[in-house]
Short mmCIF file of C-alpha atoms in Angstrom, two decimals:
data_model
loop_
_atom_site.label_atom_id
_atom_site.label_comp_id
_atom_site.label_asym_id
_atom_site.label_seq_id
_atom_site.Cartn_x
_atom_site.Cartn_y
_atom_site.Cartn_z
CA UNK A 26 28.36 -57.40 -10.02
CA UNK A 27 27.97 -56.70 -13.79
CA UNK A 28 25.20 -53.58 -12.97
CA UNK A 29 28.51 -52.19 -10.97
CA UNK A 30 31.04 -52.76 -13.74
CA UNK A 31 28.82 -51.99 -16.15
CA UNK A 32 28.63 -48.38 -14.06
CA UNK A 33 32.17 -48.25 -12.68
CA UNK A 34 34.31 -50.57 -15.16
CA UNK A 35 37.36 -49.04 -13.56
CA UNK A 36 36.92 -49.26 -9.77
CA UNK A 37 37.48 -52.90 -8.25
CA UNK A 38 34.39 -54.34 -6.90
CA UNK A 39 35.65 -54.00 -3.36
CA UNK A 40 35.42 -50.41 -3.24
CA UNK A 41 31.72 -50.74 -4.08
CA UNK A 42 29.66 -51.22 -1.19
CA UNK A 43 26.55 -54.06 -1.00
CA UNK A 44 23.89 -51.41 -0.60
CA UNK A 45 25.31 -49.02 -3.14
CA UNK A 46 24.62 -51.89 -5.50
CA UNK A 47 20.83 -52.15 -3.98
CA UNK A 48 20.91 -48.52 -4.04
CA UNK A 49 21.86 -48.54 -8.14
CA UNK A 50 19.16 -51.34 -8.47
CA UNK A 51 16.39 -49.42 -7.29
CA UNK A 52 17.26 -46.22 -8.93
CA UNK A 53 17.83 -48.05 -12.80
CA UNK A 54 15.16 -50.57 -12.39
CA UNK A 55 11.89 -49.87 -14.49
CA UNK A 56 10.15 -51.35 -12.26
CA UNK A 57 9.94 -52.05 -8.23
CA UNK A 58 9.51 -55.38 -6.99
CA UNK A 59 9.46 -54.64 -3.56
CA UNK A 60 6.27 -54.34 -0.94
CA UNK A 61 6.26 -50.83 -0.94
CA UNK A 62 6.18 -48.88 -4.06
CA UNK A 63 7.91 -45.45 -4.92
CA UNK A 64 6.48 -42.77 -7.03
CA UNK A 65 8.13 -41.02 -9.63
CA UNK A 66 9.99 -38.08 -8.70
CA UNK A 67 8.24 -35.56 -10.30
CA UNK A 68 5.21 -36.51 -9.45
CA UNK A 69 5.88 -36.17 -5.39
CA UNK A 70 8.60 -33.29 -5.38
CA UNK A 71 8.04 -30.96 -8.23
CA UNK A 72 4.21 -30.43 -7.34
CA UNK A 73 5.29 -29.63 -3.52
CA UNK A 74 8.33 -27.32 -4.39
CA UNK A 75 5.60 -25.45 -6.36
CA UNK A 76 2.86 -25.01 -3.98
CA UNK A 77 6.12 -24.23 -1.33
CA UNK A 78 6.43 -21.46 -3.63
CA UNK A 79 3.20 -20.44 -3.95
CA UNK A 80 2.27 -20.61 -0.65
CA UNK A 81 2.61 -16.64 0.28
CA UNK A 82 0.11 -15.64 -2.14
CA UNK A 83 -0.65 -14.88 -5.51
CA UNK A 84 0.86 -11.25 -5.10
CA UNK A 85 4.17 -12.20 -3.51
CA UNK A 86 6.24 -11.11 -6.48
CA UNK A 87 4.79 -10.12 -9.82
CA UNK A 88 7.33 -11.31 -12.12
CA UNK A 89 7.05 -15.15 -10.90
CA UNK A 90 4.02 -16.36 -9.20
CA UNK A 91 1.78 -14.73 -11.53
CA UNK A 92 3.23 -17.05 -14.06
CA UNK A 93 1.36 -20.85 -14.72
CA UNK A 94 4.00 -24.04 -14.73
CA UNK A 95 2.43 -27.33 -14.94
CA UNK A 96 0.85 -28.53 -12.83
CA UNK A 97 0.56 -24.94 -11.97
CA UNK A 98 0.36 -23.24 -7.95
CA UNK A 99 -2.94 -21.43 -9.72
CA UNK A 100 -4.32 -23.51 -11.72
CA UNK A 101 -7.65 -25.20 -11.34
CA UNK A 102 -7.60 -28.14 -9.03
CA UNK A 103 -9.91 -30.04 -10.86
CA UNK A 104 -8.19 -29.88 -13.76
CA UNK A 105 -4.97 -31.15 -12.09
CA UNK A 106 -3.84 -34.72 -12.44
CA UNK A 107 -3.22 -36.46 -9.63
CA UNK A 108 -0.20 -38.15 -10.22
CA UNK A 109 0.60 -38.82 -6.64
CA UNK A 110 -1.92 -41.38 -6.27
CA UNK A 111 -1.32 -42.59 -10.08
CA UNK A 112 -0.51 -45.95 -11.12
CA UNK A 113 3.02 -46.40 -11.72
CA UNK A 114 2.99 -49.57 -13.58
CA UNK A 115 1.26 -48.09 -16.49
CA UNK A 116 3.08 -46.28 -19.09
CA UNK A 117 1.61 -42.95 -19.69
CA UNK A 118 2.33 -40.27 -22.00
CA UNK A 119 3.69 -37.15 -20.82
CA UNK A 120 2.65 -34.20 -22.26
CA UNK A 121 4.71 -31.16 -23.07
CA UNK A 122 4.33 -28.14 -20.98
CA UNK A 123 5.00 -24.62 -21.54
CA UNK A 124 5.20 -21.92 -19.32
CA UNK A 125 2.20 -19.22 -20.03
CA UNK A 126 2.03 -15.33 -18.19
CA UNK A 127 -0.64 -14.56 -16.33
CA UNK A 128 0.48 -10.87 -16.29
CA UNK A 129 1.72 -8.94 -19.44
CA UNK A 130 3.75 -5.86 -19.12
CA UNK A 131 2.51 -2.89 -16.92
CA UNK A 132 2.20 -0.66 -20.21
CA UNK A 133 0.05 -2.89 -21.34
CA UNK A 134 -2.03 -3.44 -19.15
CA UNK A 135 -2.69 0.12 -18.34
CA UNK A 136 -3.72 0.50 -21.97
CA UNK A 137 -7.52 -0.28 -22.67
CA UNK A 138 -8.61 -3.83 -23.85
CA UNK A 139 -9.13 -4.69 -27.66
CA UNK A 140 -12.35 -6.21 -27.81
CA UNK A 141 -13.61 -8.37 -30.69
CA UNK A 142 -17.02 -7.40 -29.73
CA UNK A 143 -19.34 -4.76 -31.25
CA UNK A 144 -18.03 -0.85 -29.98
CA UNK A 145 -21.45 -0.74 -27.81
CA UNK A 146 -20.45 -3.74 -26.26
CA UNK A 147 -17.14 -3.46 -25.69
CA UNK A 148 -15.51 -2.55 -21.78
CA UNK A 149 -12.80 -0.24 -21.36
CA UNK A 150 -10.37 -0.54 -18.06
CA UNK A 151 -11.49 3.33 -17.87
CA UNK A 152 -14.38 5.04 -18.41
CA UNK A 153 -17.04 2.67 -17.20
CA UNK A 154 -19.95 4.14 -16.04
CA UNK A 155 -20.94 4.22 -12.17
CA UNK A 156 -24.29 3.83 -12.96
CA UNK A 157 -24.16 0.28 -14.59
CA UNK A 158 -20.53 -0.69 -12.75
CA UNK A 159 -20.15 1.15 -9.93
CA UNK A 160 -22.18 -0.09 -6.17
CA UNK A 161 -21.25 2.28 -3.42
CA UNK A 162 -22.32 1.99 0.36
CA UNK A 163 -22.21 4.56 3.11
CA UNK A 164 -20.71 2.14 6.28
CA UNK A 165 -21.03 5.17 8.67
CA UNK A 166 -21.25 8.60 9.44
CA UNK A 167 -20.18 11.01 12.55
CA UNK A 168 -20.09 14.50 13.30
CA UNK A 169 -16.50 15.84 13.24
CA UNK A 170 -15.45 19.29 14.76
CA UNK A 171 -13.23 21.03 12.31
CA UNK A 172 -11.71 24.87 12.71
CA UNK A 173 -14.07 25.73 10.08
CA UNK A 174 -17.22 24.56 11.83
CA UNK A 175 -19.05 21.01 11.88
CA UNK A 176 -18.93 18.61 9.43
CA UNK A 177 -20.37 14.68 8.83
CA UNK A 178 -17.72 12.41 7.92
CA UNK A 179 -19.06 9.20 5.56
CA UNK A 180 -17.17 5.99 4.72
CA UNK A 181 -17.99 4.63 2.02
CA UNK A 182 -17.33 0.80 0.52
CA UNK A 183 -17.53 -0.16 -3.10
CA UNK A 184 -17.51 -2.75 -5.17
CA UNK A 185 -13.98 -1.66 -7.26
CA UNK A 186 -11.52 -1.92 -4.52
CA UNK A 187 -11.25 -2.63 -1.19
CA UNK A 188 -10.23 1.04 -0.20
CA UNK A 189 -12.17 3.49 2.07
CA UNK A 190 -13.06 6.62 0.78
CA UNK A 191 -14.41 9.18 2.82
CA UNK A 192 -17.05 12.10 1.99
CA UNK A 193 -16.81 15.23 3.86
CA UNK A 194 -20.16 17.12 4.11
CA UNK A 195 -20.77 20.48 5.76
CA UNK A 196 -24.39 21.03 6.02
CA UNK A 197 -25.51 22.58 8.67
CA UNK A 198 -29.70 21.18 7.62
CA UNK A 199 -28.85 18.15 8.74
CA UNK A 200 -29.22 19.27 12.30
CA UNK A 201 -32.61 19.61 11.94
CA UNK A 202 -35.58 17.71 10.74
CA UNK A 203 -37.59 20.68 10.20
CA UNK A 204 -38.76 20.48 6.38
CA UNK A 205 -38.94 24.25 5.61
CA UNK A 206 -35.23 24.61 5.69
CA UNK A 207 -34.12 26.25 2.44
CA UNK A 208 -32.11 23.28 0.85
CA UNK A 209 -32.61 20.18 1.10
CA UNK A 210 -30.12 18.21 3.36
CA UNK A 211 -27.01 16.27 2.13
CA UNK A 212 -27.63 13.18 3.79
CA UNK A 213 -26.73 9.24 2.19
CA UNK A 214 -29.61 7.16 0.74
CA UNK A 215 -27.51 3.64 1.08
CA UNK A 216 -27.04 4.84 4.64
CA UNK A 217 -30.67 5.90 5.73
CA UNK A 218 -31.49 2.65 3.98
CA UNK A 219 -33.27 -0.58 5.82
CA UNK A 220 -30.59 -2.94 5.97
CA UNK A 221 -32.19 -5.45 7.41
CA UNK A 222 -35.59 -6.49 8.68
CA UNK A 223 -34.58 -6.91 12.22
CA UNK A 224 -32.21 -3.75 12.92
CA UNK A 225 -33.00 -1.53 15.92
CA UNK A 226 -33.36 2.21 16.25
CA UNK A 227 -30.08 1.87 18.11
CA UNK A 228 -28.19 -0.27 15.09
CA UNK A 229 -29.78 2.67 12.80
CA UNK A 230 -27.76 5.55 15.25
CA UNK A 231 -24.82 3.77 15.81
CA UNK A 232 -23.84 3.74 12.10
CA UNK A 233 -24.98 7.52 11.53
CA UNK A 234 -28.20 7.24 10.49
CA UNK A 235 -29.79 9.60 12.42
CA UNK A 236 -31.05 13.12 12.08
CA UNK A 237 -30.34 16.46 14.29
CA UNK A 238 -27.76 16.02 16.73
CA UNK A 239 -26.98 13.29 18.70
CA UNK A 240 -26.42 13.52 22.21
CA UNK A 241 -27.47 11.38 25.28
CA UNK A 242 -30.60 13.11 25.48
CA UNK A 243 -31.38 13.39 21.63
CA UNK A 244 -31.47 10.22 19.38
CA UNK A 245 -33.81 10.18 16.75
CA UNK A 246 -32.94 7.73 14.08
CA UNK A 247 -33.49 8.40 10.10
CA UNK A 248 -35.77 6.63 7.94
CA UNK A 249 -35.37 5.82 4.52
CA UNK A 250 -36.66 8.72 2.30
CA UNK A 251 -39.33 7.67 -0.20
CA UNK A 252 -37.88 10.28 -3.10
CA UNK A 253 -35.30 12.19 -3.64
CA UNK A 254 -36.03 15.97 -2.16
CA UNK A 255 -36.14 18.14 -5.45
CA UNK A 256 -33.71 21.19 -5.65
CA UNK A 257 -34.47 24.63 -4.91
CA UNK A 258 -34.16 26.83 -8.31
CA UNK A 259 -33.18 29.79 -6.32
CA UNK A 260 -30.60 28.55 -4.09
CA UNK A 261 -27.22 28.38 -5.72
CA UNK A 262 -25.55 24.58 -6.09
CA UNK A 263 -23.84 23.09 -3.20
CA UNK A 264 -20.08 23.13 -3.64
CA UNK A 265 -18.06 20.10 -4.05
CA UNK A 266 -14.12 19.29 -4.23
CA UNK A 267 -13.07 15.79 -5.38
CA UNK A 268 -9.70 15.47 -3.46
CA UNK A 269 -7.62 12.95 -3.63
CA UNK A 270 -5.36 12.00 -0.46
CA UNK A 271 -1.78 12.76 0.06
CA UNK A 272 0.11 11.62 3.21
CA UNK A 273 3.29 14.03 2.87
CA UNK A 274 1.38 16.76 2.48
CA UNK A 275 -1.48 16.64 5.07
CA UNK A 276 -0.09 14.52 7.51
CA UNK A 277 4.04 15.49 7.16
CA UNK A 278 3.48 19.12 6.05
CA UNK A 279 5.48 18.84 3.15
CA UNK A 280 5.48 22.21 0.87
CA UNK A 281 6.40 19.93 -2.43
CA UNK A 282 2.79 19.81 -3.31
CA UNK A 283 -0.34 22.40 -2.35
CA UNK A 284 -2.37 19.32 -1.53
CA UNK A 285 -3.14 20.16 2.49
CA UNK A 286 -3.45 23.75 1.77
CA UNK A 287 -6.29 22.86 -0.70
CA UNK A 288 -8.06 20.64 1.24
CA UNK A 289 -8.21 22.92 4.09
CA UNK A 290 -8.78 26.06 1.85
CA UNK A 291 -11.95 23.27 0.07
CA UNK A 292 -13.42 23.03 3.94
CA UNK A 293 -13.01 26.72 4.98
CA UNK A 294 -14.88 27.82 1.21
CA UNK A 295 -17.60 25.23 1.63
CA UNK A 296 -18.39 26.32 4.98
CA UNK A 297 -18.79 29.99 3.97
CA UNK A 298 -21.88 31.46 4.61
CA UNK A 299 -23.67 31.89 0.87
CA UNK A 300 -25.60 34.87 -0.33
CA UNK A 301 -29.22 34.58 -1.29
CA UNK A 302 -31.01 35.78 -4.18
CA UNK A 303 -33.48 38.67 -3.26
CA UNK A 304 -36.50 35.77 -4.08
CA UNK A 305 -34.86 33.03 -2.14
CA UNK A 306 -35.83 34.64 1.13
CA UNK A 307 -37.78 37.01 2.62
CA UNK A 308 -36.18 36.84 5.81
CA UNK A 309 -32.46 36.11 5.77
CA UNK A 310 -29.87 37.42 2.94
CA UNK A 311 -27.50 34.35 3.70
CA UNK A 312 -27.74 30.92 4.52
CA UNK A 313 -25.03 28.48 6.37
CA UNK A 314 -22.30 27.39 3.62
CA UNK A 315 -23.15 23.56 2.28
CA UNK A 316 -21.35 21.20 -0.19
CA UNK A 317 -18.65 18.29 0.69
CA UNK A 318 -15.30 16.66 -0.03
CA UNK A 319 -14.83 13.37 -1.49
CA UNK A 320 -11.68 12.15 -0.32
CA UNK A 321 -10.22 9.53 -2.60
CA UNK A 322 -7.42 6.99 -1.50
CA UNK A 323 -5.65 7.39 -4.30
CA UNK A 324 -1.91 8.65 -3.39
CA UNK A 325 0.25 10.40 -5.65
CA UNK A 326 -2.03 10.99 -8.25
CA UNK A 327 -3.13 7.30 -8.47
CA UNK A 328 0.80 5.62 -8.68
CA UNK A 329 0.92 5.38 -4.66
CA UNK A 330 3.05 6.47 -2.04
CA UNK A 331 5.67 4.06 -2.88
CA UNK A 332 6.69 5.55 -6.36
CA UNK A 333 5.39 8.97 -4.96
CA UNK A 334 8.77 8.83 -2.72
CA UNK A 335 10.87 7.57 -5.75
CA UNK A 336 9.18 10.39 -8.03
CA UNK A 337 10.25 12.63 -5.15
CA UNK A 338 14.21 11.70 -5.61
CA UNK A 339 13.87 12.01 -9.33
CA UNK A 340 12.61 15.75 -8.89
CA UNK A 341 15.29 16.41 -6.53
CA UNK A 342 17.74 15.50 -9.28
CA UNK A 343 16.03 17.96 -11.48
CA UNK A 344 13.42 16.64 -13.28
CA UNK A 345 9.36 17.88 -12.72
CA UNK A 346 6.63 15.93 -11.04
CA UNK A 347 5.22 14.95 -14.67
CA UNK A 348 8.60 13.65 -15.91
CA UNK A 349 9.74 11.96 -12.74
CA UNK A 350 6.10 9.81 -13.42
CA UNK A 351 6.65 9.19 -16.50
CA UNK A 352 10.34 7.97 -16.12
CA UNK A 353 8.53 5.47 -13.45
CA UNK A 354 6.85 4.13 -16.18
CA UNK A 355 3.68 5.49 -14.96
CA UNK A 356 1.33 7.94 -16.26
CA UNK A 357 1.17 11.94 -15.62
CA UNK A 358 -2.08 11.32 -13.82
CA UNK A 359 -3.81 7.98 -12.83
CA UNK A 360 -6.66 8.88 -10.88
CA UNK A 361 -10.05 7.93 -11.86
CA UNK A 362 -12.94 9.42 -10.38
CA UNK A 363 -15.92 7.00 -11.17
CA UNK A 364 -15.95 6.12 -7.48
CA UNK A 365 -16.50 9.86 -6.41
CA UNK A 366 -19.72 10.28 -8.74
CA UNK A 367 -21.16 7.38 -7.32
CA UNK A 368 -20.44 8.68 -3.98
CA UNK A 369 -21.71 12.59 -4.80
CA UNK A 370 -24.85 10.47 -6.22
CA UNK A 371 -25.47 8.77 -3.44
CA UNK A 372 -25.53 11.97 -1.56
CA UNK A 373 -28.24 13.55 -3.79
CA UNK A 374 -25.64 15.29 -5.52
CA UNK A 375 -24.79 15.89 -9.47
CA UNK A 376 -27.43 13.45 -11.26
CA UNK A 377 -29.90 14.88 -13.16
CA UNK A 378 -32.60 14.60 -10.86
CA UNK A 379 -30.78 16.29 -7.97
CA UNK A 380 -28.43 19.05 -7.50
CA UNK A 381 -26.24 20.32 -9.90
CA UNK A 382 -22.40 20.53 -8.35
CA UNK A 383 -20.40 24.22 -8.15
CA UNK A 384 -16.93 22.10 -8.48
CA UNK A 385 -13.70 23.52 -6.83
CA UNK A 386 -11.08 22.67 -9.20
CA UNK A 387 -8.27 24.66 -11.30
CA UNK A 388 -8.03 21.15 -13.62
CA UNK A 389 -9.65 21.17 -16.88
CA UNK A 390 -9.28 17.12 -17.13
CA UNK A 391 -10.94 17.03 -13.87
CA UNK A 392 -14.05 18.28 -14.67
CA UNK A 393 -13.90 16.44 -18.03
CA UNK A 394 -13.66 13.01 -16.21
CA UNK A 395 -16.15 13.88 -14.20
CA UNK A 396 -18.84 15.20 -16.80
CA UNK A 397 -17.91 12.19 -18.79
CA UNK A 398 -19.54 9.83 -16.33
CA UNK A 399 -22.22 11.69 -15.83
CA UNK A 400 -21.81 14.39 -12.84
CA UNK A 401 -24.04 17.20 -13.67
CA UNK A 402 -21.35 20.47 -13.28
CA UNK A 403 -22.46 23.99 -13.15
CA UNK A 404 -19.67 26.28 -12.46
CA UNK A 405 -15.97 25.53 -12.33
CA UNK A 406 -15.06 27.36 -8.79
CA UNK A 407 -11.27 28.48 -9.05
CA UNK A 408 -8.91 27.58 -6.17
CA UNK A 409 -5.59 30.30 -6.13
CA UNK A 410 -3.04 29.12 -4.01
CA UNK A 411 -2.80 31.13 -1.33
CA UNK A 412 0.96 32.72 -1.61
CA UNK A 413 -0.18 33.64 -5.14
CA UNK A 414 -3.11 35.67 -3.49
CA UNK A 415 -0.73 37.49 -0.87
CA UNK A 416 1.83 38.09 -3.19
CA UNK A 417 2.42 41.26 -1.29
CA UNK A 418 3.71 39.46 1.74
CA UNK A 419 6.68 40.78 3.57
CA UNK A 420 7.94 37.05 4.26
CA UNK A 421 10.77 36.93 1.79
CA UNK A 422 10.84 33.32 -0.03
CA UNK A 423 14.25 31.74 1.67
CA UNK A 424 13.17 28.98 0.42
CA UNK A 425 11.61 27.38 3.17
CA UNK A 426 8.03 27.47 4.64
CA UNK A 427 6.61 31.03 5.64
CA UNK A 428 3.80 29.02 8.09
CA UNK A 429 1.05 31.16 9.92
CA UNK A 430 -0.47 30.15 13.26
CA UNK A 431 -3.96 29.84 11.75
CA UNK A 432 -6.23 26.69 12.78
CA UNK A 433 -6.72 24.37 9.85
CA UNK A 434 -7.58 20.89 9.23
CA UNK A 435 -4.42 20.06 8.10
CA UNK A 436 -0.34 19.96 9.06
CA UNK A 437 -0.23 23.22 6.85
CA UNK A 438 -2.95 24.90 9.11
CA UNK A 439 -5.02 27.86 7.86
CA UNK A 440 -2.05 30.28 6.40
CA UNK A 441 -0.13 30.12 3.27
CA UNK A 442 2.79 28.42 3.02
CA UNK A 443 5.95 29.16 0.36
CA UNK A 444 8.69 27.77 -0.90
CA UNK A 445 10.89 26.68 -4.34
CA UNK A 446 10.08 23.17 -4.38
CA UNK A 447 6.21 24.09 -3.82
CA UNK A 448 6.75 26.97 -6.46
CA UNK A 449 8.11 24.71 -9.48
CA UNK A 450 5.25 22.57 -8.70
CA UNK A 451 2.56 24.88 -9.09
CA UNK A 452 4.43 26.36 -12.40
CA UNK A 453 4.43 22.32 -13.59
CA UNK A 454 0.54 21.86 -13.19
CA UNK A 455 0.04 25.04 -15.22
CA UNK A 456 2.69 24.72 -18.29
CA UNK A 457 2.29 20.91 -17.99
CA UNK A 458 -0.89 19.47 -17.11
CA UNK A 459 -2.93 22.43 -18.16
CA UNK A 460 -4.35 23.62 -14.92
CA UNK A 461 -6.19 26.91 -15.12
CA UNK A 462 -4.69 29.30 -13.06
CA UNK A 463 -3.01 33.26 -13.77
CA UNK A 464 0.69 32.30 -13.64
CA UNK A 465 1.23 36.44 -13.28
CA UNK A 466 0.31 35.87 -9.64
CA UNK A 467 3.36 33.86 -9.11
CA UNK A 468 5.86 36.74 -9.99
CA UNK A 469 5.90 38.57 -6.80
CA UNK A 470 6.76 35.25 -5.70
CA UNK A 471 9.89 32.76 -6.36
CA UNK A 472 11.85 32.50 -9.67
CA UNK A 473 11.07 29.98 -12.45
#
């Protein structure tokens, strides 16, 4: 009994249990002398509370699990020790650990990387080129009745993130296979494309990849075009709109933002018939409207719908759509738009060897991104809210939304819409973000 009075020199011996005395033997011995052997305590419970914890994911929360503690939930099983099956008997020195992020703060890691290597070397987080970073694929393609006519819908995969963005095309050429139309059609190379040596006609139609219309009695699969068709000199540029999505205001209706209004307004204008050049040709002054949409997932301008909602409260407590961003710790505008270059090039759009791009925009920065990876712009097509155009309306602004009955491809439908909160947002993307648009045309309409 001198291990128990050497433990408890104050309790009698008799309140001390036989097995509490095993019990104290097994847990101060150095060494077991028993059949079965136990492993140290760290080495069975600390590895298994860790991989416990890690066993949701590597995104589960971002201030914990992207962090590495020995032996580490992410950290390279062969480089772990496997002190489960280790051998006890041998002393072994332990080696100091130190916990090491994985993830430095968001403002830093929005910033671009320092690189130690030469400038022309060097990779930005933005600004890399599609043409050496970017690998897009058309998945499919269907015709989709809109209000405003016909149009092709593509989805497109990439290799940048696992979203789906969509293109939009009106053209009415690819109806017909007939080579003397007067542009060429808008049609996807990766989709037209062989994808494998033992596809079927019917593999080749079921993904879209099929010309004229399709119907049970008219299936006539595409083949892979040997060049790119060269533009026509005379006909003016398709036009193109790089949108990027919004939930609350093309699916809810909201009137915060003019985002549904300017998608449908980008479908209606593309679809417009455009006038010919006297030399274009001899026997028709017009030809059907052409161009397309590229419809980025990219919510909120790139911070997502989550701190779109939270940027929403902040406005409501007075602050703009710029400053409610910015107090979110994110930036005025996130969007990129190397995705939607490769996508217009894939279409036969806005490289150098195809067709130039009329782009529907009132953002300066846009069309700088855009140009700076390499889309070839030729005009800068303005888009005027609609209440600014019908300033002269007799629906008084109450505040809430003045909505027409016209058709339209989204909530908002094919009529303007007004209101304050849709008002001071417009105002914002002039004085703020530098959009290009008269701000005179608002004065008919709601006070700053």
């Amino acid at each position: 009994m001198a291990l128990t009075e050497s433990f408890y020199p104050n309790i009698s011996s008799p309140l001390l249990a036989e097995s509490d005395t095993t019990i104290l033997d097994v847990l101060t011995s150095s060494r077991w002398q028993g059949v079965q052997k136990f492993s140290r305590r760290d080495a069975a419970l600390d590895p298994l509370l860790l991989a416990v914890a890690a066993s949701a994911g590597t995104h589960t929360t971002r201030n914990h699990y992207h962090h590495d503690f020995f032996p580490g939930a992410q950290a390279d099983a062969a480089a772990r020790p496997k002190r489960g099956t280790e051998n006890t008997n041998k002393p072994q020195e332990r080696k100091r650990m130190s916990y090491v992020s994985k993830q430095g703060p968001r403002r830093l890691r929005l910033q671009p990387t320092i690189s130690s290597q030469p400038a022309s070397q060097a990779i930005s987080l933005v600004g890399l080129s599609p043409t050496s970073s970017i690998e897009v694929k058309c998945m499919a393609r269907t015709r989709i009745p809109t209000p405003h006519g016909p149009v092709f819908l593509h989805l497109y995969h990439n290799n940048r993130d696992s979203k789906e963005h969509l293109a939009i095309v009106v053209d009415p050429a690819q109806y017909s296979d007939d080579s003397s139309v007067l542009a060429p059609p808008i049609r996807s190379r990766s989709l037209d494309a062989v994808w494998s040596d033992d596809e079927t006609d019917m593999d080749r139609i079921i993904r879209g990849a099929y010309v004229g219309k399709l119907s049970a009695t008219s299936q006539h699969p595409s083949r892979p075009s040997p060049h790119q068709p060269s533009p026509t000199s005379s006909i003016p540029s398709p036009l193109v709109r790089i949108h990027s999505e919004c939930f609350t205001g093309e699916t809810v209706g909201s009137i915060r933002c003019d985002c549904g209004e300017q998608l449908d307004e980008a479908i209606r204008l593309i679809s417009q018939p455009i006038s010919l050049p006297d030399n274009a040709s001899p026997n028709s002054r017009t030809m059907p409207g052409r161009g397309a949409v590229v419809y980025l997932k990219q919510e909120g301008r790139g911070i997502g719908l989550l701190s779109k909602i939270r940027a929403y409260n902040l406005q409501d407590l007075g602050h703009d759509t710029v400053t409610a961003n910015l107090m979110l710790g994110h930036q005025a505008d996130e969007r990129g738009y190397e995705i939607a270059v490769a996508i217009l090039r894939d279409l036969g759009l806005g490289s150098e060897l195809g067709e130039g791009v009329r782009l529907l925009t009132n953002n300066p920065d846009k069309v700088q991104a855009l140009e700076k990876e390499g889309l070839r712009v030729v005009e800068r097509v303005q888009m005027v809210p609609r209440s600014w155009r019908q300033r002269s309306h007799s629906h008084a602004d109450t505040g809430e939304a003045g909505l027409g009955k016209a058709a339209g491809v989204t909530m908002i439908g094919g009529e303007a819409v007004r209101g304050e909160d849709l008002d001071k947002y417009l105002r914002t993307k002039i004085l703020r973000m530098g959009h290009m648009l008269p701000l005179y045309l608002a004065d008919g309409q709601a006070a700053s």
